[in-house]
Coordinates of C-alpha atoms in Angstrom, one line a residue:
X1 CA 52.7 111.9 149.3
X2 CA 52.5 108.2 150.0
X3 CA 55.4 105.8 150.0
X4 CA 54.2 104.5 146.6
X5 CA 54.7 107.9 145.1
X6 CA 58.3 107.9 146.2
X7 CA 58.8 104.4 144.8
X8 CA 57.4 105.5 141.4
X9 CA 59.6 108.6 141.3
X10 CA 62.6 106.5 142.1
X11 CA 61.9 104.0 139.4
X12 CA 61.4 106.6 136.7
X13 CA 64.5 108.5 137.8
X14 CA 66.6 105.4 137.6
X15 CA 65.1 104.6 134.2
X16 CA 66.0 108.0 132.8
X17 CA 69.4 107.8 134.4
X18 CA 70.0 104.3 133.1
X19 CA 69.0 105.3 129.5
X20 CA 71.4 108.2 129.6
X21 CA 74.2 106.1 130.9
X22 CA 73.7 103.5 128.1
X23 CA 75.2 106.0 125.7
X24 CA 78.5 106.4 127.6
X25 CA 80.2 104.1 125.1
X26 CA 78.8 105.9 122.1
X27 CA 79.6 109.3 123.6
X28 CA 83.1 108.3 124.3
X29 CA 83.8 107.0 120.8
X30 CA 84.7 110.3 119.3
X31 CA 83.9 114.0 119.6
X32 CA 81.4 113.8 116.7
X33 CA 79.4 111.3 118.6
X34 CA 79.5 113.3 121.8
X35 CA 78.9 116.8 120.2
X36 CA 76.5 116.1 117.3
X37 CA 75.4 112.4 117.7
X38 CA 77.1 111.5 114.4
X39 CA 75.7 114.4 112.5
X40 CA 72.8 112.6 110.9
X41 CA 70.2 111.9 113.7
X42 CA 66.6 111.2 112.7
X43 CA 64.8 114.6 112.4
X44 CA 61.8 113.6 114.5
X45 CA 64.0 112.8 117.4
X46 CA 65.6 116.2 117.2
X47 CA 62.2 117.9 116.9
X48 CA 60.8 116.2 120.0
X49 CA 64.0 117.0 121.8
X50 CA 63.6 120.6 120.8
X51 CA 60.0 120.7 121.9
X52 CA 60.4 119.1 125.2
X53 CA 63.6 121.2 125.9
X54 CA 61.5 124.2 125.3
X55 CA 58.5 122.9 127.3
X56 CA 60.1 122.3 130.7
X57 CA 58.5 122.1 134.1
X58 CA 59.1 125.8 134.2
X59 CA 56.2 126.0 131.8
X60 CA 54.0 124.5 134.5
X61 CA 55.3 126.9 137.1
X62 CA 55.7 130.1 135.0
X63 CA 52.9 129.8 132.5
X64 CA 50.9 127.6 134.9
X65 CA 51.0 130.5 137.4
X66 CA 49.7 132.9 134.7
X67 CA 47.1 130.4 133.7
X68 CA 45.8 130.2 137.3
X69 CA 45.6 133.9 137.6
X70 CA 44.6 135.0 134.1
X71 CA 43.4 131.9 132.2
X72 CA 43.8 131.8 128.4
X73 CA 46.4 134.6 128.6
X74 CA 48.9 131.8 129.2
X75 CA 47.8 130.1 126.0
X76 CA 48.0 133.4 124.1
X77 CA 51.6 133.9 125.3
X78 CA 52.5 130.4 124.2
X79 CA 51.0 130.8 120.8
X80 CA 54.0 133.1 120.1
X81 CA 56.1 129.9 120.1
X82 CA 53.9 128.5 117.3
X83 CA 54.3 131.5 115.0
X84 CA 58.0 131.8 116.0
X85 CA 58.6 128.2 115.1
X86 CA 56.8 128.7 111.8
X87 CA 59.1 131.6 110.9
X88 CA 62.1 129.5 111.9
X89 CA 61.0 126.6 109.7
X90 CA 60.4 128.9 106.7
X91 CA 63.5 131.1 106.9
X92 CA 66.2 130.1 109.5
X93 CA 66.6 126.4 110.2
X94 CA 68.0 125.4 106.8
X95 CA 70.3 128.4 106.8
X96 CA 72.0 127.0 109.9
X97 CA 72.5 123.6 108.3
X98 CA 73.9 125.3 105.2
X99 CA 76.7 126.9 107.1
X100 CA 78.3 123.5 107.7
X101 CA 79.1 124.4 111.3
X102 CA 78.7 121.9 114.2
X103 CA 77.9 124.7 116.6
X104 CA 76.7 128.3 116.4
X105 CA 80.0 129.3 118.0
X106 CA 82.0 127.6 115.2
X107 CA 80.0 129.6 112.7
X108 CA 80.6 132.9 114.5
X109 CA 84.3 132.2 114.6
X110 CA 84.4 131.6 110.9
X111 CA 82.1 134.4 109.9
X112 CA 83.0 137.1 112.4
X113 CA 86.4 136.1 113.8
X114 CA 87.8 134.5 116.9
X115 CA 87.5 137.6 119.0
X116 CA 83.8 137.8 118.3
X117 CA 83.4 134.1 119.0
X118 CA 85.0 134.6 122.4
X119 CA 82.7 137.6 123.1
X120 CA 79.5 135.7 122.4
X121 CA 80.7 132.5 124.0
X122 CA 81.1 134.4 127.3
X123 CA 77.7 136.0 127.1
X124 CA 75.9 132.9 126.0
X125 CA 77.5 131.0 128.9
X126 CA 76.1 133.6 131.4
X127 CA 72.7 133.5 129.7
X128 CA 72.7 129.7 129.7
X129 CA 73.5 129.5 133.4
X130 CA 70.5 131.7 134.3
X131 CA 68.1 130.0 131.9
X132 CA 69.1 126.6 133.2
X133 CA 68.7 127.8 136.7
X134 CA 65.2 129.0 135.8
X135 CA 64.5 125.4 134.9
X136 CA 65.9 123.7 137.9
X137 CA 64.2 126.0 140.4
X138 CA 60.6 125.3 139.3
X139 CA 60.9 121.6 139.3
X140 CA 62.6 121.8 142.7
X141 CA 59.7 123.9 143.8
X142 CA 57.2 121.3 142.7
X143 CA 59.0 118.5 144.4
X144 CA 59.4 120.4 147.6
X145 CA 55.7 121.2 147.6
X146 CA 54.9 117.5 147.3
X147 CA 57.6 116.1 149.6
X148 CA 59.1 116.8 153.0
X149 CA 62.4 117.8 151.3
X150 CA 63.6 121.4 151.3
X151 CA 63.7 123.4 148.0
X152 CA 67.5 123.5 147.9
X153 CA 67.8 119.7 148.6
X154 CA 65.4 119.0 145.7
X155 CA 67.4 121.3 143.3
X156 CA 70.6 119.6 144.3
X157 CA 69.4 116.0 143.8
X158 CA 67.7 116.7 140.4
X159 CA 70.5 118.8 139.1
X160 CA 73.0 116.1 140.1
X161 CA 71.2 113.4 138.2
X162 CA 71.0 115.6 135.1
X163 CA 74.7 116.4 135.2
X164 CA 75.6 112.8 135.6
X165 CA 73.9 111.3 132.5
X166 CA 74.6 114.4 130.3
X167 CA 78.3 114.2 131.1
X168 CA 78.4 110.5 130.4
X169 CA 76.5 110.2 127.1
X170 CA 76.7 113.5 125.3
X171 CA 74.1 114.6 122.7
X172 CA 72.7 111.1 122.2
X173 CA 72.0 110.8 125.9
X174 CA 70.2 114.1 125.7
X175 CA 68.1 113.3 122.6
X176 CA 66.9 109.8 123.7
X177 CA 66.1 110.8 127.3
X178 CA 64.3 113.8 125.9
X179 CA 62.0 111.6 123.8
X180 CA 61.3 109.3 126.8
X181 CA 60.7 112.2 129.1
X182 CA 58.2 113.6 126.5
X183 CA 56.2 110.4 126.7
X184 CA 56.2 110.4 130.6
X185 CA 55.1 114.1 130.7
X186 CA 52.3 113.6 128.1
X187 CA 51.0 110.6 130.0
X188 CA 51.1 112.4 133.3
X189 CA 49.1 115.4 132.0
X190 CA 46.5 113.3 130.2
X191 CA 45.9 111.4 133.5
X192 CA 45.4 114.7 135.5
X193 CA 42.9 116.4 133.2
X194 CA 39.9 114.1 133.6
X195 CA 40.3 113.9 137.4
X196 CA 40.7 117.7 137.6
X197 CA 37.6 118.2 135.5
X198 CA 35.6 115.9 137.8
X199 CA 36.8 117.8 140.9
X200 CA 35.8 121.1 139.3
X201 CA 32.3 119.8 138.7
X202 CA 32.6 119.3 134.9
X203 CA 33.3 121.6 132.0
X204 CA 30.0 123.5 132.3
X205 CA 30.5 124.3 135.9
X206 CA 34.1 125.3 135.3
X207 CA 33.1 127.8 132.5
X208 CA 30.3 129.3 134.7
X209 CA 32.5 129.7 137.8
X210 CA 35.6 131.1 136.0
X211 CA 36.4 134.8 136.6
X212 CA 35.4 137.4 134.1
X213 CA 37.8 137.6 131.2
X214 CA 39.3 134.2 132.0
X215 CA 39.0 133.0 128.4
X216 CA 40.5 136.1 126.8
X217 CA 43.9 135.7 125.2
X218 CA 45.1 139.1 126.3
X219 CA 44.8 141.4 129.4
X220 CA 46.2 144.7 130.6
X221 CA 49.6 143.2 131.6
X222 CA 49.9 140.8 128.7
X223 CA 48.3 142.7 125.8
X224 CA 48.3 142.2 122.1
X225 CA 51.3 144.5 121.9
X226 CA 53.1 142.2 124.3
X227 CA 52.1 139.2 122.1
X228 CA 53.8 140.9 119.1
X229 CA 56.9 141.8 121.0
X230 CA 57.2 138.4 122.6
X231 CA 56.7 136.8 119.1
X232 CA 59.8 138.7 117.9
X233 CA 61.7 137.5 120.9
X234 CA 60.5 133.9 120.4
X235 CA 61.5 133.9 116.7
X236 CA 65.1 134.9 117.4
X237 CA 65.3 132.7 120.5
X238 CA 64.0 129.5 118.7
X239 CA 66.1 130.4 115.6
X240 CA 69.3 131.5 117.3
X241 CA 69.6 129.9 120.7
X242 CA 72.8 127.8 120.5
X243 CA 71.3 124.7 122.1
X244 CA 68.4 124.8 119.5
X245 CA 70.8 125.5 116.6
X246 CA 72.4 122.2 117.4
X247 CA 69.1 120.5 116.6
X248 CA 69.1 122.0 113.1
X249 CA 72.8 121.2 112.4
X250 CA 72.9 117.6 113.7
X251 CA 70.5 116.2 111.1
X252 CA 71.6 114.9 107.6
X253 CA 70.4 117.8 105.3
X254 CA 68.6 121.1 105.1
X255 CA 65.2 119.6 104.4
X256 CA 65.3 117.6 107.6
X257 CA 66.4 120.7 109.5
X258 CA 63.2 122.4 108.3
X259 CA 61.2 119.3 109.4
X260 CA 62.6 119.7 112.9
X261 CA 61.1 123.2 113.2
X262 CA 57.8 122.3 111.5
X263 CA 57.1 119.4 113.9
X264 CA 58.1 121.7 116.8
X265 CA 55.5 124.2 115.5
X266 CA 52.7 121.6 115.3
X267 CA 53.4 120.3 118.8
X268 CA 53.3 123.8 120.3
X269 CA 50.1 124.6 118.4
X270 CA 48.3 121.7 120.2
X271 CA 50.0 121.3 123.6
X272 CA 49.4 124.6 125.5
X273 CA 45.6 124.1 125.4
X274 CA 46.1 120.7 127.0
X275 CA 48.9 121.6 129.4
X276 CA 47.3 124.8 130.8
X277 CA 43.9 123.4 131.5
X278 CA 44.7 121.9 135.0
X279 CA 45.9 125.2 136.7
X280 CA 42.9 127.0 135.1
X281 CA 40.6 124.3 136.6
X282 CA 42.3 124.8 140.0
X283 CA 41.4 128.5 139.9
X284 CA 37.8 127.3 140.2
X285 CA 38.5 124.6 142.8
X286 CA 40.7 126.8 145.0
X287 CA 40.6 130.5 144.1
X288 CA 42.4 131.6 147.3
X289 CA 46.1 131.5 146.2
X290 CA 48.0 134.8 146.5
X291 CA 51.5 136.1 146.1
X292 CA 53.9 133.4 144.8
X293 CA 51.5 130.6 145.7
X294 CA 50.2 130.2 142.2
X295 CA 53.6 128.9 141.2
X296 CA 52.7 125.7 143.0
X297 CA 49.1 125.5 141.6
X298 CA 49.8 122.5 139.4
X299 CA 51.2 120.4 142.1
X300 CA 48.6 121.4 144.6
X301 CA 45.9 120.2 142.2
X302 CA 47.6 116.9 141.7
X303 CA 47.8 116.3 145.4
X304 CA 44.1 117.0 145.7
X305 CA 42.7 114.9 142.9
X306 CA 45.2 112.0 142.3
X307 CA 45.5 108.8 144.3
X308 CA 48.7 107.5 145.7
X309 CA 51.2 106.4 143.0
X310 CA 49.8 108.7 140.3
X311 CA 51.1 111.8 142.1
X312 CA 54.6 110.3 141.8
X313 CA 54.0 109.7 138.1
X314 CA 52.9 113.3 137.5
X315 CA 55.9 114.6 139.5
X316 CA 58.2 112.4 137.4
X317 CA 56.8 113.9 134.3
X318 CA 57.5 117.4 135.6
X319 CA 61.0 116.4 136.6
X320 CA 61.5 114.8 133.2
X321 CA 60.5 118.0 131.4
X322 CA 62.9 120.1 133.4
X323 CA 65.7 117.6 132.9
X324 CA 65.1 118.0 129.1
X325 CA 65.6 121.7 129.1
X326 CA 68.5 121.7 131.5
X327 CA 70.4 118.9 129.9
X328 CA 70.1 120.5 126.5
X329 CA 71.5 123.8 127.7
X330 CA 74.3 122.3 129.8
X331 CA 75.3 120.0 126.9
X332 CA 75.6 122.8 124.4
X333 CA 77.7 125.0 126.8
X334 CA 80.0 122.1 127.4
X335 CA 80.3 121.3 123.7
X336 CA 81.1 124.9 122.8
X337 CA 83.8 125.2 125.5
X338 CA 85.4 121.9 124.6
X339 CA 85.1 122.3 120.8
X340 CA 85.6 126.1 120.4
X341 CA 87.6 127.1 123.5
X342 CA 89.6 124.2 124.8
X343 CA 90.6 122.8 121.4
X344 CA 91.3 126.1 119.7
X345 CA 92.7 128.2 122.6
X346 CA 94.1 125.8 125.2
X347 CA 95.1 122.5 123.5
X348 CA 95.2 122.8 119.7
X349 CA 96.5 119.2 119.4
X350 CA 93.8 117.7 121.7
X351 CA 93.0 114.1 120.9
X352 CA 89.4 112.8 120.5
X353 CA 89.6 111.3 124.0
X354 CA 90.8 114.6 125.4
X355 CA 88.0 116.6 123.8
X356 CA 85.4 114.2 125.2
X357 CA 87.0 114.5 128.7
X358 CA 87.0 118.3 128.4
X359 CA 83.4 118.3 127.5
X360 CA 82.5 116.1 130.5
X361 CA 84.5 118.4 132.8
X362 CA 82.7 121.5 131.5
X363 CA 79.3 119.7 131.9
X364 CA 80.0 119.1 135.6
X365 CA 81.3 122.6 136.1
X366 CA 78.4 124.4 134.4
X367 CA 75.9 122.1 136.1
X368 CA 77.3 122.9 139.6
X369 CA 77.1 126.7 138.8
X370 CA 73.5 126.5 137.6
X371 CA 72.5 124.5 140.7
X372 CA 73.9 127.4 142.8
X373 CA 72.1 130.0 140.8
X374 CA 68.8 128.1 141.0
X375 CA 69.0 128.2 144.8
X376 CA 69.1 132.0 144.7
X377 CA 65.9 132.5 142.5
X378 CA 63.7 133.5 145.4
X379 CA 66.0 136.4 146.1
X380 CA 65.4 137.7 142.6
X381 CA 61.6 138.1 143.0
X382 CA 60.3 134.7 141.9
X383 CA 60.5 132.6 138.8
X384 CA 58.1 134.5 136.6
X385 CA 60.0 137.7 137.0
X386 CA 63.4 136.0 136.4
X387 CA 62.2 134.3 133.2
X388 CA 60.6 137.3 131.6
X389 CA 63.4 139.7 132.7
X390 CA 66.1 137.3 131.2
X391 CA 64.1 137.1 128.0
X392 CA 63.6 140.9 127.7
X393 CA 67.2 141.8 128.5
X394 CA 69.3 139.2 126.7
X395 CA 67.1 137.3 124.1
X396 CA 67.2 139.7 121.2
X397 CA 70.6 141.1 122.0
X398 CA 72.4 137.8 121.9
X399 CA 70.6 136.0 119.1
X400 CA 69.2 138.5 116.6
X401 CA 72.6 139.9 115.4
X402 CA 74.0 136.5 114.6
X403 CA 70.8 135.4 112.7
X404 CA 71.1 138.6 110.7
X405 CA 74.6 137.6 109.5
X406 CA 73.0 134.4 107.9
X407 CA 71.4 136.8 105.4
X408 CA 73.7 139.8 105.2
X409 CA 77.1 139.9 103.6
X410 CA 77.7 143.4 105.0
X411 CA 77.5 142.9 108.8
X412 CA 80.9 142.7 110.5
X413 CA 82.2 141.9 114.0
X414 CA 82.0 145.6 114.8
X415 CA 78.3 145.9 113.8
X416 CA 77.0 142.8 115.5
X417 CA 78.9 143.4 118.8
X418 CA 77.8 147.0 118.9
X419 CA 74.2 145.8 118.3
X420 CA 74.4 143.3 121.1
X421 CA 76.1 145.7 123.6
X422 CA 73.5 148.4 122.9
X423 CA 70.7 146.0 123.5
X424 CA 72.1 144.6 126.7
X425 CA 73.3 147.8 128.2
X426 CA 70.1 149.8 127.5
X427 CA 67.7 147.0 128.5
X428 CA 69.7 146.2 131.7
X429 CA 69.9 149.9 132.6
X430 CA 66.2 150.4 132.2
X431 CA 65.5 147.3 134.2
X432 CA 67.7 148.4 137.1
X433 CA 67.2 152.1 137.1
X434 CA 64.1 152.9 135.0
X435 CA 61.5 151.7 137.5
X436 CA 58.7 149.3 136.8
X437 CA 58.3 149.0 133.0
X438 CA 55.3 147.9 131.0
X439 CA 55.8 144.3 129.8
X440 CA 55.3 145.4 126.2
X441 CA 58.0 148.0 126.2
X442 CA 60.3 145.8 128.2
X443 CA 60.2 143.0 125.7
X444 CA 59.9 145.2 122.6
X445 CA 63.0 147.2 123.5
X446 CA 65.0 144.1 124.3
X447 CA 64.4 142.8 120.7
X448 CA 64.0 146.1 118.9
X449 CA 67.2 147.9 120.0
X450 CA 69.7 145.5 118.5
X451 CA 67.6 145.2 115.3
X452 CA 67.5 149.0 114.9
X453 CA 71.3 149.2 115.4
X454 CA 71.8 146.4 112.8
X455 CA 69.6 148.2 110.4
X456 CA 71.6 151.4 110.8
X457 CA 74.8 149.5 110.1
X458 CA 73.2 147.9 107.1
X459 CA 72.4 151.3 105.6
X460 CA 75.9 152.6 106.4
X461 CA 77.6 149.6 104.8
X462 CA 75.3 149.8 101.8
X463 CA 76.2 153.5 101.2
X464 CA 79.9 152.8 101.6
X465 CA 79.8 149.6 99.5
X466 CA 81.4 147.6 102.3
X467 CA 81.2 143.9 102.7
X468 CA 82.8 141.4 105.0
X469 CA 86.1 139.9 103.8
X470 CA 85.3 137.3 101.0
X471 CA 86.9 134.4 103.0
X472 CA 84.5 135.1 105.9
X473 CA 81.4 134.6 103.7
X474 CA 82.3 131.1 102.5
X475 CA 80.3 128.3 104.1
X476 CA 82.3 125.9 106.2
X477 CA 83.2 122.7 104.3
X478 CA 80.7 120.0 105.2
X479 CA 82.3 116.7 105.3
X480 CA 80.4 114.1 103.3
X481 CA 81.7 111.5 105.7
X482 CA 83.8 108.4 105.2
X483 CA 82.2 105.0 104.6
X484 CA 83.1 104.1 108.2
X485 CA 81.7 107.4 109.5
X486 CA 78.4 106.9 107.7
X487 CA 78.1 103.3 109.0
X488 CA 78.9 104.6 112.5
X489 CA 76.1 107.2 112.2
X490 CA 73.6 104.6 111.0
X491 CA 74.6 102.2 113.8
X492 CA 74.1 105.0 116.4
X493 CA 70.7 105.9 114.9
X494 CA 69.6 102.3 115.0
X495 CA 70.8 101.9 118.6
X496 CA 69.2 105.1 119.7
X497 CA 65.8 104.2 118.1
X498 CA 65.9 100.7 119.7
X499 CA 66.6 102.3 123.1
X500 CA 63.7 104.7 122.6
X501 CA 61.3 101.9 121.6
X502 CA 62.3 99.7 124.5
X503 CA 62.1 102.6 127.0
X504 CA 58.6 103.6 125.8
X505 CA 57.5 100.0 126.1
X506 CA 58.8 99.9 129.7
X507 CA 57.2 103.2 130.5
X508 CA 53.9 102.2 129.1
X509 CA 53.9 98.9 131.0
X510 CA 54.9 100.6 134.2
X511 CA 52.0 103.2 133.9
X512 CA 49.5 100.4 133.1
X513 CA 50.6 98.4 136.2
X514 CA 50.4 101.6 138.3
X515 CA 46.9 102.2 137.0
X516 CA 45.9 98.7 138.1
X517 CA 47.2 99.1 141.7
X518 CA 46.1 102.7 142.2
X519 CA 42.7 103.6 143.4
X520 CA 40.7 105.1 140.5
X521 CA 43.6 104.3 138.1
X522 CA 41.6 103.3 135.0
X523 CA 42.7 106.3 133.0
X524 CA 46.3 105.6 133.9
X525 CA 46.0 101.9 132.9
X526 CA 44.5 102.8 129.5
X527 CA 47.1 105.4 128.9
X528 CA 49.9 103.0 129.7
X529 CA 48.5 100.3 127.3
X530 CA 48.3 102.9 124.5
X531 CA 51.9 104.0 125.1
X532 CA 53.2 100.4 125.2
X533 CA 51.5 99.6 121.9
X534 CA 53.1 102.7 120.3
X535 CA 56.5 101.1 120.9
X536 CA 55.9 98.4 118.3
X537 CA 56.2 100.6 115.1
X538 CA 59.3 102.2 116.6
X539 CA 60.9 98.7 116.9
X540 CA 60.1 98.1 113.3
X541 CA 61.4 101.5 112.2
X542 CA 64.7 100.9 114.0
X543 CA 65.1 97.5 112.3
X544 CA 64.5 98.9 108.9
X545 CA 66.5 102.1 109.3

């Protein structure tokens, strides 16, 4: 990488950090501002945040590695997010808003009792630590491939920046930086594709030189059966992951919570076919990668085809995507521990200021732990193995039982905890002692075991005419908000939208300037101009909100 690339990366890192820090005052105002951004955020902001949080740099390392080796199989896997998002939009998102809860933990405490809440809070914390680590590792890997810095140094620097602005600004900092990072990432990928196509000799040459079966959606390892099993996992993960539930509950009404899921579905329908093209092209350009080397295929391609300056832009996009997923998970873990553990178990009379301070403390604590775990990923067998293993073992067991209670009046603390424990213990036991399992069975059992247990409990409770206690079935009271509270929420929304518009204008102008000074930067210049122009309607929307 040239010096210009490091300058570009530094500028964009300072931009994102500065945007996040701008919300320190809003995040400090009260716990509602820090935890749920006032409870009435624009649905499209939540949806883009949900999308980019899901679509991290891990996507470019994990699915990019699969795209390099197996082609369209990576797209087939990601289409499960499309159908999963559709099911969430139709059946789950509005249910969460209807509960009246700020967090999934709050709902569990009301519906299933405090003991169950503590049980799931502990497990979700462990799951969140590993999933966030699986995000920090791949972006650290990409930066280390492109720079002289070591992998652990890269993880430490990137993780530190994320923790800093997330602890300062709360959910608003997460939402706004997510939208800006989405713009940076989109611009970066759109600049890479035409240059990669040129390096590969054009689309016709690429198609002719691609390996046999490269354009099939399924193969022996990732078969149609795996697609169905992974679809079940994605549905419960998108619909039940505590960080994503926060996106459905922090909008103003049930209709908007559905819109959050629908826009996520649309974005995921289009994006994988764009995002996965560069590593597929690199398979034709350089087919010699083996072992864990395909994890770095995306960055190797960028170094080969992009001029100085644009490599830094692409790397900034990858870092931005990772930051989005990491800050989302760290934020919700801190919110849950401050709102549902610190306030209710440690300091029942905590002031608003104390709650925000507790949330910031937990943000720093969990951020430090995830950085440590990310540094140990190579010992686990690589990022692909870690991501798929975590999904198969924990995804269904942690989220499916709680989603079931949104529909069933019969399920109790005993039934959901037993379903989760059966899923976790059996899946983990098979993973550790059952030898190498087929991907289909590994994923299907992870989701299927808790569902079967829940179904058996449902039949048993139906035969015995048992339901949960009536007071546990009542929705939480949703505050309509005081006049001052509604005005505060509106002011927060207007400020957030203005910051987004201004940041997009700055990003667009920066990319256009970079395109002017970089060799062969015409595509970058045009992309930057388009982005800058898109900021104008956002300024008008903020003014008229």
